Tab-separated table of C-alpha atoms and ligand atoms in Angstrom:
chain	number	residue	atom	x	y	z
H	1	MET	CA	155.207	150.038	99.991
H	2	LYS	CA	156.476	149.741	96.461
H	3	ASP	CA	157.967	146.142	96.122
H	4	VAL	CA	157.647	142.877	97.752
H	5	SER	CA	161.369	141.878	97.074
H	6	HIS	CA	164.471	143.694	97.356
H	7	HIS	CA	168.058	143.696	95.855
H	8	LEU	CA	169.336	145.301	99.071
H	9	VAL	CA	167.887	143.929	102.640
H	10	ILE	CA	169.018	145.561	105.778
H	11	VAL	CA	168.348	143.176	109.062
H	12	ALA	CA	168.767	144.798	112.490
H	13	ASN	CA	167.068	144.543	115.685
H	14	ARG	CA	165.585	147.712	115.800
H	15	LEU	CA	163.760	149.615	112.730
H	16	PRO	CA	164.768	153.426	112.462
H	17	VAL	CA	161.487	154.477	114.087
H	18	ASP	CA	160.037	153.065	117.616
H	19	ARG	CA	156.358	153.166	117.943
H	20	VAL	CA	155.601	154.724	121.605
H	21	GLU	CA	152.139	154.940	123.344
H	22	LEU	CA	151.257	158.335	124.528
H	23	ALA	CA	149.311	159.315	127.651
H	24	ASP	CA	146.062	159.394	125.821
H	25	GLY	CA	146.236	155.587	124.321
H	26	SER	CA	147.502	156.972	121.021
H	27	HIS	CA	150.556	156.383	119.349
H	28	THR	CA	153.569	157.948	117.613
H	29	TRP	CA	156.703	156.860	115.970
H	30	ARG	CA	160.026	158.679	117.178
H	31	THR	CA	163.674	158.221	116.147
H	32	SER	CA	165.129	154.818	117.844
H	33	PRO	CA	168.151	155.151	119.885
H	34	GLY	CA	171.685	154.353	119.438
H	35	GLY	CA	174.511	154.661	117.173
H	36	LEU	CA	173.360	151.657	114.691
H	37	VAL	CA	170.432	153.673	113.609
H	38	THR	CA	172.482	156.935	113.002
H	39	ALA	CA	174.847	154.980	110.845
H	40	ILE	CA	172.438	152.769	108.708
H	41	GLU	CA	169.643	155.734	108.096
H	42	PRO	CA	171.800	157.631	105.661
H	43	VAL	CA	173.100	154.335	103.818
H	44	MET	CA	169.376	153.450	103.571
H	45	ARG	CA	168.337	156.914	102.399
H	46	HIS	CA	170.820	156.931	98.953
H	47	GLY	CA	169.587	153.266	97.904
H	48	ASP	CA	166.425	151.565	97.346
H	49	GLY	CA	166.768	148.854	99.832
H	50	VAL	CA	164.128	147.496	102.672
H	51	TRP	CA	164.829	147.470	106.297
H	52	ILE	CA	163.498	144.586	108.565
H	53	GLY	CA	163.539	144.972	112.513
H	54	TRP	CA	161.435	145.237	115.544
H	55	PRO	CA	159.200	148.564	115.790
H	56	GLY	CA	159.435	148.675	119.747
H	57	GLY	CA	156.564	147.821	122.114
H	58	VAL	CA	154.688	144.501	122.591
H	59	ASP	CA	152.902	142.855	120.197
H	60	VAL	CA	152.813	145.596	117.708
H	61	ASP	CA	151.570	143.968	114.661
H	62	VAL	CA	151.984	146.582	111.911
H	63	GLU	CA	151.866	146.195	108.132
H	64	PRO	CA	155.266	147.013	105.969
H	65	PHE	CA	155.126	151.078	105.697
H	66	THR	CA	157.369	154.036	104.260
H	67	ASP	CA	159.148	156.488	106.444
H	68	ASN	CA	161.121	159.457	105.239
H	69	ASP	CA	161.599	157.508	102.019
H	70	MET	CA	162.773	154.075	103.579
H	71	ASP	CA	160.674	150.922	103.230
H	72	LEU	CA	160.348	149.353	106.443
H	73	VAL	CA	159.128	145.854	107.450
H	74	PRO	CA	158.328	145.383	110.975
H	75	ILE	CA	158.651	142.185	112.952
H	76	SER	CA	156.565	141.923	116.115
H	77	MET	CA	157.721	140.756	119.340
H	78	SER	CA	155.738	138.974	122.232
H	79	ALA	CA	156.148	140.053	125.983
H	80	GLU	CA	158.399	136.652	126.120
H	81	ASP	CA	160.132	137.333	123.134
H	82	ILE	CA	161.422	140.481	124.565
H	83	GLU	CA	161.962	139.043	128.029
H	84	GLY	CA	163.940	136.192	126.767
H	85	PHE	CA	165.589	137.376	123.349
H	86	TYR	CA	165.905	141.259	123.727
H	87	GLU	CA	166.513	141.991	127.714
H	88	GLY	CA	167.594	138.558	128.396
H	89	PHE	CA	170.030	136.749	125.940
H	90	SER	CA	170.896	139.950	123.985
H	91	ASN	CA	171.398	142.487	126.971
H	92	GLY	CA	171.689	140.336	129.773
H	93	THR	CA	174.028	137.779	128.654
H	94	LEU	CA	175.746	139.067	125.503
H	95	TRP	CA	175.979	142.577	125.982
H	96	PRO	CA	178.349	142.368	129.251
H	97	ILE	CA	180.145	139.905	128.093
H	98	TYR	CA	181.102	141.966	124.672
H	99	HIS	CA	181.442	144.719	126.687
H	100	ASP	CA	184.739	143.415	129.141
H	101	LEU	CA	182.200	142.035	131.851
H	102	VAL	CA	181.648	145.721	133.001
H	103	ALA	CA	178.381	144.043	134.492
H	104	LYS	CA	178.028	140.352	135.424
H	105	PRO	CA	176.322	138.694	132.701
H	106	GLU	CA	174.082	135.902	133.437
H	107	PHE	CA	173.208	132.395	131.548
H	108	HIS	CA	169.915	131.081	131.260
H	109	ARG	CA	168.915	128.389	128.948
H	110	GLU	CA	165.430	129.572	128.138
H	111	TRP	CA	166.731	132.836	127.247
H	112	TRP	CA	169.324	131.136	124.780
H	113	ASP	CA	166.031	129.365	123.431
H	114	SER	CA	164.276	132.488	122.773
H	115	TYR	CA	167.532	133.894	120.772
H	116	VAL	CA	167.646	130.957	118.584
H	117	ALA	CA	163.364	131.419	117.779
H	118	VAL	CA	163.676	134.946	117.446
H	119	ASN	CA	166.964	134.903	114.964
H	120	GLN	CA	164.793	132.097	112.827
H	121	ARG	CA	161.953	134.789	112.395
H	122	PHE	CA	164.177	137.470	111.303
H	123	ALA	CA	165.947	135.100	109.096
H	124	GLU	CA	162.510	133.786	107.411
H	125	LYS	CA	161.617	137.443	107.225
H	126	ALA	CA	165.057	138.309	105.314
H	127	ALA	CA	164.259	135.316	103.015
H	128	GLU	CA	160.879	136.306	102.070
H	129	ALA	CA	162.057	139.698	101.387
H	130	ALA	CA	165.119	139.263	99.067
H	131	ASP	CA	165.547	138.836	95.038
H	132	GLU	CA	167.357	136.168	93.474
H	133	GLY	CA	170.989	136.559	94.395
H	134	ALA	CA	170.074	139.761	96.532
H	135	THR	CA	172.460	141.172	99.136
H	136	VAL	CA	171.287	140.803	102.789
H	137	TRP	CA	173.162	142.964	105.388
H	138	VAL	CA	172.682	141.467	108.682
H	139	HIS	CA	173.372	143.844	111.880
H	140	ASP	CA	174.714	143.275	115.587
H	141	TYR	CA	175.042	140.996	118.356
H	142	GLN	CA	171.166	140.379	118.657
H	143	LEU	CA	171.058	138.881	115.376
H	144	GLN	CA	174.348	136.573	115.289
H	145	LEU	CA	172.543	133.144	114.099
H	146	VAL	CA	170.645	134.941	111.218
H	147	PRO	CA	173.430	134.473	108.693
H	148	GLN	CA	173.560	130.875	108.700
H	149	MET	CA	169.986	130.443	109.420
H	150	LEU	CA	169.366	132.656	106.130
H	151	ARG	CA	171.930	130.579	103.984
H	152	THR	CA	170.235	127.396	104.875
H	153	LEU	CA	167.028	129.062	103.510
H	154	ARG	CA	168.471	130.781	100.691
H	155	PRO	CA	171.962	129.731	99.194
H	156	ASP	CA	171.582	132.000	96.333
H	157	LEU	CA	172.291	135.472	98.733
H	158	ARG	CA	175.415	137.140	99.496
H	159	ILE	CA	175.287	137.851	103.051
H	160	GLY	CA	176.962	140.709	105.198
H	161	PHE	CA	177.446	140.674	108.680
H	162	TYR	CA	178.303	143.800	110.763
H	163	LEU	CA	178.978	143.762	114.870
H	164	HIS	CA	178.383	147.470	115.982
H	165	ILE	CA	180.026	146.653	119.294
H	166	PRO	CA	183.287	145.312	120.650
H	167	PHE	CA	183.914	141.532	119.795
H	168	PRO	CA	185.632	140.273	123.147
H	169	PRO	CA	188.802	138.309	123.670
H	170	ALA	CA	188.880	134.743	123.557
H	171	GLU	CA	189.363	134.589	127.290
H	172	LEU	CA	185.795	136.093	127.737
H	173	PHE	CA	183.920	134.804	124.845
H	174	GLN	CA	184.738	131.136	125.999
H	175	GLN	CA	182.362	131.595	129.084
H	176	LEU	CA	179.192	131.635	126.850
H	177	PRO	CA	177.826	128.076	126.717
H	178	TRP	CA	176.616	128.658	123.189
H	179	ARG	CA	180.006	129.851	122.056
H	180	ARG	CA	180.428	127.394	119.055
H	181	GLN	CA	176.602	128.001	117.663
H	182	ILE	CA	177.302	131.777	117.666
H	183	LEU	CA	180.550	131.469	115.830
H	184	GLU	CA	178.800	129.156	113.109
H	185	GLY	CA	175.824	131.456	112.996
H	186	LEU	CA	178.380	134.041	111.993
H	187	LEU	CA	180.051	132.095	109.486
H	188	GLY	CA	176.975	131.797	107.489
H	189	ALA	CA	177.693	135.293	106.248
H	190	ASP	CA	180.453	136.237	103.170
H	191	LEU	CA	182.072	139.073	105.108
H	192	VAL	CA	181.689	139.286	108.839
H	193	GLY	CA	182.694	142.964	109.989
H	194	PHE	CA	183.857	144.584	113.027
H	195	GLN	CA	184.623	148.164	114.180
H	196	LEU	CA	188.419	147.399	114.903
H	197	PRO	CA	191.026	145.292	113.823
H	198	GLY	CA	191.559	143.575	117.250
H	199	ALA	CA	188.071	142.330	117.241
H	200	ALA	CA	188.352	140.726	113.665
H	201	GLN	CA	191.312	138.743	114.975
H	202	ASN	CA	189.621	137.421	118.215
H	203	PHE	CA	186.969	136.014	115.851
H	204	ILE	CA	189.374	134.349	113.904
H	205	ARG	CA	191.372	132.944	116.461
H	206	LEU	CA	188.213	131.751	118.265
H	207	VAL	CA	187.009	130.061	114.828
H	208	ARG	CA	190.234	128.136	114.657
H	209	GLN	CA	190.333	126.897	118.155
H	210	ARG	CA	186.744	126.338	118.771
H	211	VAL	CA	184.994	125.424	115.632
H	212	GLY	CA	188.415	124.062	113.798
H	213	HIS	CA	188.215	125.581	110.524
H	214	LYS	CA	191.593	126.463	108.565
H	215	THR	CA	192.349	130.448	108.815
H	216	HIS	CA	194.675	132.339	107.123
H	217	ARG	CA	195.008	135.947	108.256
H	218	ASP	CA	191.493	137.687	107.443
H	219	LEU	CA	190.011	134.159	105.886
H	220	VAL	CA	188.223	131.237	107.217
H	221	TYR	CA	188.239	128.135	105.048
H	222	LEU	CA	184.792	126.072	105.131
H	223	PRO	CA	184.866	122.324	104.634
H	224	ASP	CA	182.271	123.106	101.789
H	225	GLY	CA	184.872	125.236	99.769
H	226	ARG	CA	183.305	128.457	100.913
H	227	THR	CA	185.820	131.371	102.092
H	228	VAL	CA	184.582	133.837	104.495
H	229	ARG	CA	186.595	137.161	105.342
H	230	ALA	CA	186.448	138.792	108.844
H	231	ALA	CA	187.799	142.335	108.604
H	232	ALA	CA	187.642	145.974	110.179
H	233	PHE	CA	185.382	148.580	109.063
H	234	PRO	CA	185.466	151.447	111.369
H	235	ILE	CA	181.647	152.871	111.391
H	236	SER	CA	181.290	156.538	110.998
H	237	ILE	CA	178.368	159.518	110.476
H	238	ASP	CA	177.133	161.383	107.805
H	239	ALA	CA	179.681	164.195	108.920
H	240	ALA	CA	179.017	166.792	106.128
H	241	GLY	CA	174.995	166.518	106.752
H	242	LEU	CA	175.749	167.042	110.104
H	243	GLU	CA	177.755	170.189	109.712
H	244	GLU	CA	175.310	171.516	107.341
H	245	LEU	CA	173.056	171.514	110.092
H	246	ALA	CA	175.216	172.938	112.753
H	247	ARG	CA	175.796	175.764	110.405
H	248	SER	CA	172.218	176.588	110.394
H	249	GLU	CA	170.782	180.009	111.505
H	250	SER	CA	168.331	178.067	113.488
H	251	VAL	CA	170.953	175.748	115.018
H	252	ALA	CA	173.249	178.649	116.084
H	253	ALA	CA	170.040	180.575	117.765
H	254	ARG	CA	169.432	177.700	119.799
H	255	ALA	CA	172.982	177.187	120.655
H	256	ALA	CA	173.372	180.817	122.143
H	257	GLU	CA	169.875	180.232	123.679
H	258	ILE	CA	171.265	177.189	125.668
H	259	ARG	CA	174.425	179.128	126.807
H	260	GLU	CA	172.194	181.870	127.946
H	261	ALA	CA	169.831	179.479	129.702
H	262	LEU	CA	172.953	177.909	131.579
H	263	GLY	CA	173.831	181.351	132.642
H	264	ASN	CA	176.744	181.980	130.277
H	265	PRO	CA	179.262	180.241	132.084
H	266	ARG	CA	183.055	180.119	130.730
H	267	ARG	CA	182.902	176.742	129.821
H	268	VAL	CA	179.975	174.532	129.070
H	269	PHE	CA	180.906	170.553	129.684
H	270	LEU	CA	178.714	168.167	127.687
H	271	GLY	CA	177.829	164.403	127.715
H	272	ILE	CA	175.616	162.495	125.432
H	273	ASP	CA	174.805	158.921	126.046
H	274	ARG	CA	172.098	156.091	126.102
H	275	LEU	CA	171.856	155.682	130.162
H	276	ASP	CA	173.892	152.537	129.831
H	277	TYR	CA	176.672	151.226	132.637
H	278	THR	CA	179.103	150.717	129.792
H	279	LYS	CA	179.225	154.778	129.293
H	280	GLY	CA	181.025	155.435	132.457
H	281	ILE	CA	178.491	158.519	133.507
H	282	TYR	CA	178.641	158.197	137.107
H	283	ALA	CA	182.416	158.317	137.076
H	284	ARG	CA	182.442	161.210	134.963
H	285	LEU	CA	180.171	163.146	136.941
H	286	ARG	CA	182.062	162.279	140.033
H	287	ALA	CA	185.087	163.626	138.349
H	288	PHE	CA	183.711	167.053	137.561
H	289	GLY	CA	181.708	166.771	141.097
H	290	GLU	CA	185.311	166.662	142.911
H	291	LEU	CA	186.482	169.413	140.807
H	292	LEU	CA	183.904	171.739	142.058
H	293	GLU	CA	184.462	170.654	145.783
H	294	GLU	CA	188.242	171.201	145.327
H	295	GLY	CA	187.512	174.752	144.072
H	296	HIS	CA	189.103	174.464	140.670
H	297	PHE	CA	186.159	176.324	139.175
H	298	ASP	CA	182.539	177.163	140.321
H	299	VAL	CA	179.218	177.241	138.495
H	300	GLU	CA	180.082	180.508	136.930
H	301	ASP	CA	183.298	179.410	135.445
H	302	ALA	CA	181.558	175.746	134.147
H	303	VAL	CA	178.638	173.838	134.136
H	304	PHE	CA	178.011	170.293	132.753
H	305	VAL	CA	175.147	169.057	130.737
H	306	GLN	CA	174.400	165.487	130.784
H	307	VAL	CA	171.568	164.015	128.212
H	308	ALA	CA	170.869	160.408	129.311
H	309	VAL	CA	168.779	158.907	126.527
H	310	PRO	CA	166.333	156.234	128.242
H	311	SER	CA	167.436	152.828	127.290
H	312	ARG	CA	166.291	148.934	128.255
H	313	GLU	CA	164.334	150.717	131.120
H	314	GLN	CA	163.031	147.110	132.458
H	315	VAL	CA	166.383	145.413	132.847
H	316	GLU	CA	167.371	145.506	136.361
H	317	GLN	CA	170.982	147.011	136.107
H	318	TYR	CA	169.730	149.673	133.953
H	319	ARG	CA	166.993	150.690	136.789
H	320	LEU	CA	169.886	150.626	139.288
H	321	LEU	CA	172.275	152.751	137.200
H	322	ARG	CA	169.372	155.550	136.766
H	323	ASP	CA	168.967	155.471	140.618
H	324	GLU	CA	172.489	156.235	141.243
H	325	ILE	CA	172.982	158.863	138.805
H	326	ASP	CA	169.783	160.501	140.349
H	327	ARG	CA	171.406	160.538	143.625
H	328	LEU	CA	174.891	161.844	142.472
H	329	VAL	CA	173.253	164.631	140.538
H	330	GLY	CA	171.179	165.646	143.186
H	331	ARG	CA	174.351	165.724	145.679
H	332	ILE	CA	176.184	167.495	143.509
H	333	ASN	CA	173.489	170.229	142.659
H	334	GLY	CA	172.648	170.444	146.040
H	335	ASP	CA	176.404	171.291	147.277
H	336	HIS	CA	177.526	173.366	144.417
H	337	GLY	CA	174.389	175.043	142.357
H	338	ARG	CA	172.826	178.120	143.041
H	339	ILE	CA	169.170	179.396	142.183
H	340	GLY	CA	168.938	179.156	138.559
H	341	SER	CA	172.386	177.759	137.971
H	342	PRO	CA	172.744	174.028	138.490
H	343	ALA	CA	175.984	172.601	138.140
H	344	ILE	CA	174.876	169.557	136.240
H	345	SER	CA	171.817	170.120	133.883
H	346	TYR	CA	170.710	166.471	133.729
H	347	LEU	CA	168.045	165.580	130.968
H	348	HIS	CA	166.841	162.116	130.800
H	349	SER	CA	165.346	162.218	127.198
H	350	SER	CA	166.219	162.019	123.546
H	351	TYR	CA	166.299	164.752	121.435
H	352	PRO	CA	165.890	165.586	117.670
H	353	ARG	CA	169.165	165.987	115.543
H	354	GLU	CA	168.399	169.867	115.637
H	355	GLU	CA	168.712	169.844	119.338
H	356	MET	CA	172.034	167.610	119.286
H	357	ALA	CA	173.605	169.935	116.747
H	358	ALA	CA	172.676	172.866	118.720
H	359	LEU	CA	173.968	171.043	122.092
H	360	TYR	CA	177.417	170.263	120.381
H	361	ARG	CA	177.847	174.079	119.017
H	362	ALA	CA	177.052	175.221	122.691
H	363	ALA	CA	179.376	172.729	124.300
H	364	ASP	CA	183.348	174.062	124.750
H	365	VAL	CA	184.370	170.337	126.009
H	366	MET	CA	182.552	167.133	125.290
H	367	VAL	CA	183.243	164.120	127.654
H	368	VAL	CA	182.804	160.664	126.167
H	369	THR	CA	184.423	158.206	128.799
H	370	PRO	CA	182.890	154.622	128.153
H	371	TYR	CA	184.597	151.619	129.941
H	372	ARG	CA	184.227	149.864	126.546
H	373	ASP	CA	182.567	151.208	123.554
H	374	GLY	CA	182.378	149.735	119.858
H	375	MET	CA	182.945	152.850	118.128
H	376	ASN	CA	181.173	155.683	119.882
H	377	LEU	CA	179.681	157.842	117.266
H	378	VAL	CA	178.596	161.070	119.647
H	379	ALA	CA	182.717	161.465	119.803
H	380	LYS	CA	182.360	161.656	115.815
H	381	GLU	CA	179.331	163.943	115.869
H	382	TYR	CA	180.730	166.601	118.162
H	383	VAL	CA	183.932	166.884	116.106
H	384	ALA	CA	181.777	167.290	112.653
H	385	CYS	CA	179.720	170.259	114.496
H	386	ARG	CA	182.857	172.076	115.405
H	387	TYR	CA	183.208	173.571	112.050
H	388	GLU	CA	185.138	176.439	113.397
H	389	GLY	CA	187.913	174.245	114.414
H	390	ASP	CA	187.338	174.847	118.186
H	391	GLY	CA	186.384	173.183	120.927
H	392	ALA	CA	187.680	170.098	123.001
H	393	LEU	CA	187.270	166.435	123.199
H	394	VAL	CA	188.001	164.299	126.395
H	395	LEU	CA	187.675	160.568	125.121
H	396	SER	CA	188.126	157.125	126.576
H	397	GLU	CA	190.798	155.391	125.319
H	398	PHE	CA	188.308	152.250	125.555
H	399	ALA	CA	186.005	153.697	122.994
H	400	GLY	CA	186.829	152.590	119.237
H	401	ALA	CA	186.587	156.171	118.394
H	402	ALA	CA	189.779	156.512	119.958
H	403	GLU	CA	192.059	154.610	117.840
H	404	GLU	CA	190.808	157.424	115.010
H	405	LEU	CA	190.775	160.700	117.232
H	406	ARG	CA	194.187	160.575	118.529
H	407	GLN	CA	194.207	164.378	119.160
H	408	ALA	CA	191.441	164.296	121.698
H	409	TRP	CA	192.498	164.433	125.894
H	410	LEU	CA	192.518	160.380	125.707
H	411	VAL	CA	191.896	158.944	129.411
H	412	ASN	CA	191.293	155.903	131.237
H	413	PRO	CA	187.957	155.954	132.700
H	414	TYR	CA	188.411	153.790	135.550
H	415	ASP	CA	191.089	156.550	136.827
H	416	ILE	CA	189.429	159.088	138.244
H	417	ASN	CA	192.322	161.336	139.151
H	418	GLY	CA	193.655	160.954	135.391
H	419	MET	CA	189.965	162.149	134.046
H	420	LYS	CA	189.964	165.196	136.485
H	421	SER	CA	193.265	166.096	134.879
H	422	ALA	CA	191.938	165.630	131.777
H	423	LEU	CA	188.961	167.829	132.551
H	424	LEU	CA	190.932	170.563	133.683
H	425	GLU	CA	193.488	170.575	130.923
H	426	ALA	CA	190.672	170.651	128.606
H	427	TYR	CA	188.953	173.416	130.504
H	428	GLY	CA	192.158	175.519	130.661
H	429	ALA	CA	193.629	174.980	127.042
H	430	ASP	CA	194.291	178.038	125.105
H	431	GLU	CA	192.744	178.600	121.851
H	432	ARG	CA	195.723	177.382	119.677
H	433	GLU	CA	196.144	174.127	121.515
H	434	ARG	CA	192.270	173.304	121.079
H	435	THR	CA	192.588	174.266	117.497
H	436	ARG	CA	195.423	172.246	116.451
H	437	ARG	CA	193.750	169.134	118.044
H	438	MET	CA	190.308	169.675	116.453
H	439	ARG	CA	191.437	170.290	113.015
H	440	ALA	CA	193.255	167.269	112.884
H	441	MET	CA	190.193	165.491	114.194
H	442	ARG	CA	188.327	166.976	111.674
H	443	ARG	CA	190.183	165.891	109.006
H	444	GLN	CA	189.762	162.297	109.974
H	445	VAL	CA	186.056	162.528	110.584
H	446	THR	CA	185.345	164.489	107.198
H	447	GLN	CA	187.444	162.189	105.110
H	448	HIS	CA	186.173	159.070	106.740
H	449	ASP	CA	182.448	159.461	106.562
H	450	VAL	CA	179.662	156.661	106.847
H	451	LYS	CA	179.204	156.701	103.031
H	452	ALA	CA	182.984	155.449	103.172
H	453	TRP	CA	182.151	152.963	105.365
H	454	ALA	CA	179.219	151.601	103.835
H	455	GLU	CA	181.139	151.685	100.477
H	456	SER	CA	183.969	149.921	101.869
H	457	PHE	CA	181.913	147.290	103.476
H	458	MET	CA	179.680	146.504	100.120
H	459	THR	CA	182.715	146.360	97.767
H	460	GLU	CA	184.405	143.745	99.978
H	461	LEU	CA	181.163	141.905	100.453
H	462	ALA	CA	181.133	141.802	96.625
H	463	ASP	CA	184.563	140.704	96.233
H	464	VAL	CA	184.715	138.068	98.833
H	465	GLY	CA	185.629	134.718	97.361
H	466	THR	CA	186.166	136.048	93.672
H	467	HIS	CA	190.008	136.727	94.223
H	468	GLU	CA	192.713	134.263	93.730
H	469	LYS	CA	194.002	135.280	97.390
H	470	ASP	CA	190.772	133.746	98.475
H	471	VAL	CA	191.752	130.453	97.395
H	472	ARG	CA	192.769	127.846	99.915
H	473	PRO	CA	196.575	128.262	100.139
H	474	ALA	CA	198.974	125.154	100.038
H	475	ARG	CA	200.531	126.012	103.912
H	476	ARG	CA	197.814	127.454	106.254
H	477	SER	CA	197.874	128.305	109.823
G	1	F6P	O1	174.936	150.106	119.031
G	1	F6P	C1	174.587	149.148	119.935
G	1	F6P	C2	173.026	148.983	120.039
G	1	F6P	O2	172.599	147.971	120.921
G	1	F6P	C3	172.408	148.832	118.545
G	1	F6P	O3	172.141	147.425	118.204
G	1	F6P	C4	170.917	149.156	119.296
G	1	F6P	O4	169.933	149.659	118.137
G	1	F6P	C5	171.350	150.261	120.121
G	1	F6P	O5	172.495	150.168	120.395
G	1	F6P	C6	170.179	150.989	121.246
G	1	F6P	O6	170.033	149.857	121.921
G	1	F6P	P1	168.715	149.360	121.724
G	1	F6P	O7	168.094	148.930	120.571
G	1	F6P	O8	168.564	148.044	123.013
G	1	F6P	O9	167.731	150.257	122.577
């Protein structure tokens, strides 16, 4: 790595690569799961910043290194950190609260202590890495205390925070015994970014009610004279880069190979998700199974490919979900599959970008049905890959992406009959209808890509507090 201090520092729980141990005891690096990495990677490649994060694994103590032109600074985690901070407070407490209580959150004081301690370590590492007056961009729910901790260590920095997942309504957030500390942690930033305007409004309302600061529209006025802005910046993808990949000959050949291997059915349905209970994988496969059961189609007409990327496998709820889905897939295939033609091809694995692009190209109907999702970049990736303007998207109303991709077949994922109707409509829609919808969605995704997202956040971050409109008004709400 060239430099020790940087003008742009990205701080996220995970590095873009994850160190995995192979069966023979050796190690390799693999792309980390999830939308955060998909979005930040292209931003980093165009800049000369540094990325601070966990390289995965227990007590992995590696020196800063460069991967794919990105300068990476690993932060090691002990077994206790993983249990208390990562699996515990981040994914056992915050994750379910921030996702509409889809699962039951647990509250443990020792998890909170671990969250505080690990956030402090991230803040200290960022303080060391940043140049005088540098910009530090902190990401996601695992690191909500870092902005305030970092400001205490380095008041000279410009600090941005972006939440990749939903921010809950006050009624849910208030359950958190540490609600005030979290709000104060976030207020260490100059700009707090969310996926949707409703999330920013939830935050502003909570700051007013729980911390007692004055607010006006999207601004918070702190007693020390600082102004914090909270606003929506809907995240996106590298649409042009992905489309270019999808257009390549190798991806076209692989897509044809996939369809062939599936038995060349009339329609291929596709789901790609981290194996997470918020994603609605079980209900969606059940809906598909019922359509087979009722004879709307058989495996010569339609098959479902479900990719479930392994995630948080030590957390009890994730293990239970895996077992439930395994059983359901086994049952549907047992009832409806034929030799060489399963109704559902279920792949519990992660795949490189090329393979994902080939899957998107091979799929006639993409099914994205989370119970709650900050954005869902898979939906946008599918649209970016359909350069011929064909294909159909069935999308949950409760994914952030639904606010932009209005021409998808929108569904309520809790309504199995509604989902069945949408799957059938997307399956049977004529070419004109599919093209009309897809073309409109493609305009949205290509015009609002990840570069535009990062630029609008960075421009706003550079601006907060410098406008007359940021000055405390005489009458405030
Ligand atoms: O986008 C939400 C998110 O939790 C990211 O913060 C995270 O990197 C990704 O999903 C994958 O989750 P995990 O890092 O727990 O595997």
